[in-house]
mmCIF file of C-alpha atoms in Angstrom:
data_model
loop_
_atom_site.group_PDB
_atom_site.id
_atom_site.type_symbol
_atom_site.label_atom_id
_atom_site.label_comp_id
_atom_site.label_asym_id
_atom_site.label_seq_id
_atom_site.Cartn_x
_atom_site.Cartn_y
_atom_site.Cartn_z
ATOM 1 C CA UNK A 16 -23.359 -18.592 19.955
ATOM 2 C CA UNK A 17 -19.497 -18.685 19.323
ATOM 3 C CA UNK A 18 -19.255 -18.731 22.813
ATOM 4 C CA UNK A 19 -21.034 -21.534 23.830
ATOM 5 C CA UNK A 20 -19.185 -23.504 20.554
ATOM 6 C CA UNK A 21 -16.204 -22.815 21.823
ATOM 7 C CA UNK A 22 -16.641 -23.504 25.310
ATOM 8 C CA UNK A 23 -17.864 -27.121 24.199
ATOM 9 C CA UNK A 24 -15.173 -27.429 21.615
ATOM 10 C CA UNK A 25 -12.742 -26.775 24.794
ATOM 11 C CA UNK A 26 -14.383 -29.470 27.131
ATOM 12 C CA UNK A 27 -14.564 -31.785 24.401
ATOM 13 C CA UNK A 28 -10.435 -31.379 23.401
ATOM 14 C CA UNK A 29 -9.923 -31.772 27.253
ATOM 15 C CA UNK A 30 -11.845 -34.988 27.446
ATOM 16 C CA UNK A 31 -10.360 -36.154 24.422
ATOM 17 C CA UNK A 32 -6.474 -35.078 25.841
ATOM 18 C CA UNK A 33 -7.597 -37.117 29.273
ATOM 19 C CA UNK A 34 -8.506 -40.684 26.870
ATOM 20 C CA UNK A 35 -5.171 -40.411 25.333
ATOM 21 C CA UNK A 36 -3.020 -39.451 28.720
ATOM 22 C CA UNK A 37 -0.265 -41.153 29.234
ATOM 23 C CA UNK A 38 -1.578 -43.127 32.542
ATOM 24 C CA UNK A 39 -4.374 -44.859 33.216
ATOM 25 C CA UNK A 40 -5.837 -42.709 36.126
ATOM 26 C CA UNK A 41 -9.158 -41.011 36.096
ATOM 27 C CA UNK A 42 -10.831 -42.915 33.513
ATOM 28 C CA UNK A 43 -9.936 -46.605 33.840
ATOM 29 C CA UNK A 44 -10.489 -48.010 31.076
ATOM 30 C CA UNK A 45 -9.941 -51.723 32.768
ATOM 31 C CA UNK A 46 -12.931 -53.485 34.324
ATOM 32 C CA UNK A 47 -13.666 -54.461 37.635
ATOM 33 C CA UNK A 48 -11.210 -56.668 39.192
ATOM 34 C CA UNK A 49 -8.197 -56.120 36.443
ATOM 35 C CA UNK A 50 -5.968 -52.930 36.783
ATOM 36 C CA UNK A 51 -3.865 -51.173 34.344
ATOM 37 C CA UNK A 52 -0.389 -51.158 33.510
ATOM 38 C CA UNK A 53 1.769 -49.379 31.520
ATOM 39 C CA UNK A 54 4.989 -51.420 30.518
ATOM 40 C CA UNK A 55 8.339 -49.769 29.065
ATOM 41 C CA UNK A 56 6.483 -45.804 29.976
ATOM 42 C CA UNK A 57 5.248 -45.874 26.626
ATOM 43 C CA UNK A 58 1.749 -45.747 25.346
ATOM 44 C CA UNK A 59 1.225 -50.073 25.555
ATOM 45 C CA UNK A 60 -1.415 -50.066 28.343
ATOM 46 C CA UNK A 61 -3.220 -53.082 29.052
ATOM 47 C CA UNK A 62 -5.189 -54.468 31.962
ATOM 48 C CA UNK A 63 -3.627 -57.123 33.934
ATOM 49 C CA UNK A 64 -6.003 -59.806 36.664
ATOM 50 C CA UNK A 65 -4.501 -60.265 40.072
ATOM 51 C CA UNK A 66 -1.187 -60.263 39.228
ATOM 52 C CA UNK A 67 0.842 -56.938 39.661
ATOM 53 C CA UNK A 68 2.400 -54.884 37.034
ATOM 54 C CA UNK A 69 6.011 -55.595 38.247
ATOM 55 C CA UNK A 70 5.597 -59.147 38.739
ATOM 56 C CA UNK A 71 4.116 -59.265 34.936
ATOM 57 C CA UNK A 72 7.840 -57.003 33.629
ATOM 58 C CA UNK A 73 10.038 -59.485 34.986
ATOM 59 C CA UNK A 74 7.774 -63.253 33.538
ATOM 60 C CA UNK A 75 7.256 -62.863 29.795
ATOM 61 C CA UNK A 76 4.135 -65.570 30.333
ATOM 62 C CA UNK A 77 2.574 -63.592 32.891
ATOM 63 C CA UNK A 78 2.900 -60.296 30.433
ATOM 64 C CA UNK A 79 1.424 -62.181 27.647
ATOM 65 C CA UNK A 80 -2.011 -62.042 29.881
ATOM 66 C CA UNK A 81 -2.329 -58.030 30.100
ATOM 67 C CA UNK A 82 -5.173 -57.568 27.844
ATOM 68 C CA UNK A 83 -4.092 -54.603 25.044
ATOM 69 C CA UNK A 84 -6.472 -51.557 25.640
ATOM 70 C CA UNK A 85 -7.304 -51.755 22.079
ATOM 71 C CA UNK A 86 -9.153 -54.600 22.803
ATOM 72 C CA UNK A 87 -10.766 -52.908 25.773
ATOM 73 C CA UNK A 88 -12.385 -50.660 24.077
ATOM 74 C CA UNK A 89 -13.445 -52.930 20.950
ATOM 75 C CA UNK A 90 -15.404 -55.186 23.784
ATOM 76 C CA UNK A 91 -16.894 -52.903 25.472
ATOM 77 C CA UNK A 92 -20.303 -53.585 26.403
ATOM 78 C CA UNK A 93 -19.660 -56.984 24.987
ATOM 79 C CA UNK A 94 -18.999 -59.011 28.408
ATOM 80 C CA UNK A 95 -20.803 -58.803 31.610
#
């Protein structure tokens, strides 16, 4: 029984370790048609829509449209 807790407890720290990576590979958190970026190597992900993540560093206006992760997750299942 501790064996099979532990082994769960394991897969679930691993899962957990892969949310709060510090890229946005494997589990994208960004929906179809937006990617991710991750601006100044720090933990500010967002998703940006067609435009691409170096074009968006260098125009403070196109920046402004990367959506914050945060609110990623706090819509999801909201939009279709």
């Amino acid at each position: 029984m501790k064996t099979s807790f532990l082994i769960i407890f394991t897969i679930l720290i691993l899962f957990i370790n892969q949310v709060n990576s510090d890229y946005c590979g494997v589990i994208s958190y960004c929906t179809k048609s937006y990617h991710c970026c991750n601006f100044g190597g720090g933990n500010e992900r967002c998703c940006l829509k067609s435009i691409s993540c170096n074009d968006a560093e260098k125009d403070k206006n196109k920046m402004a449209q990367c959506i914050p992760m945060s609110n990623i997750f706090a819509n999801i299942g909201g939009k279709k």
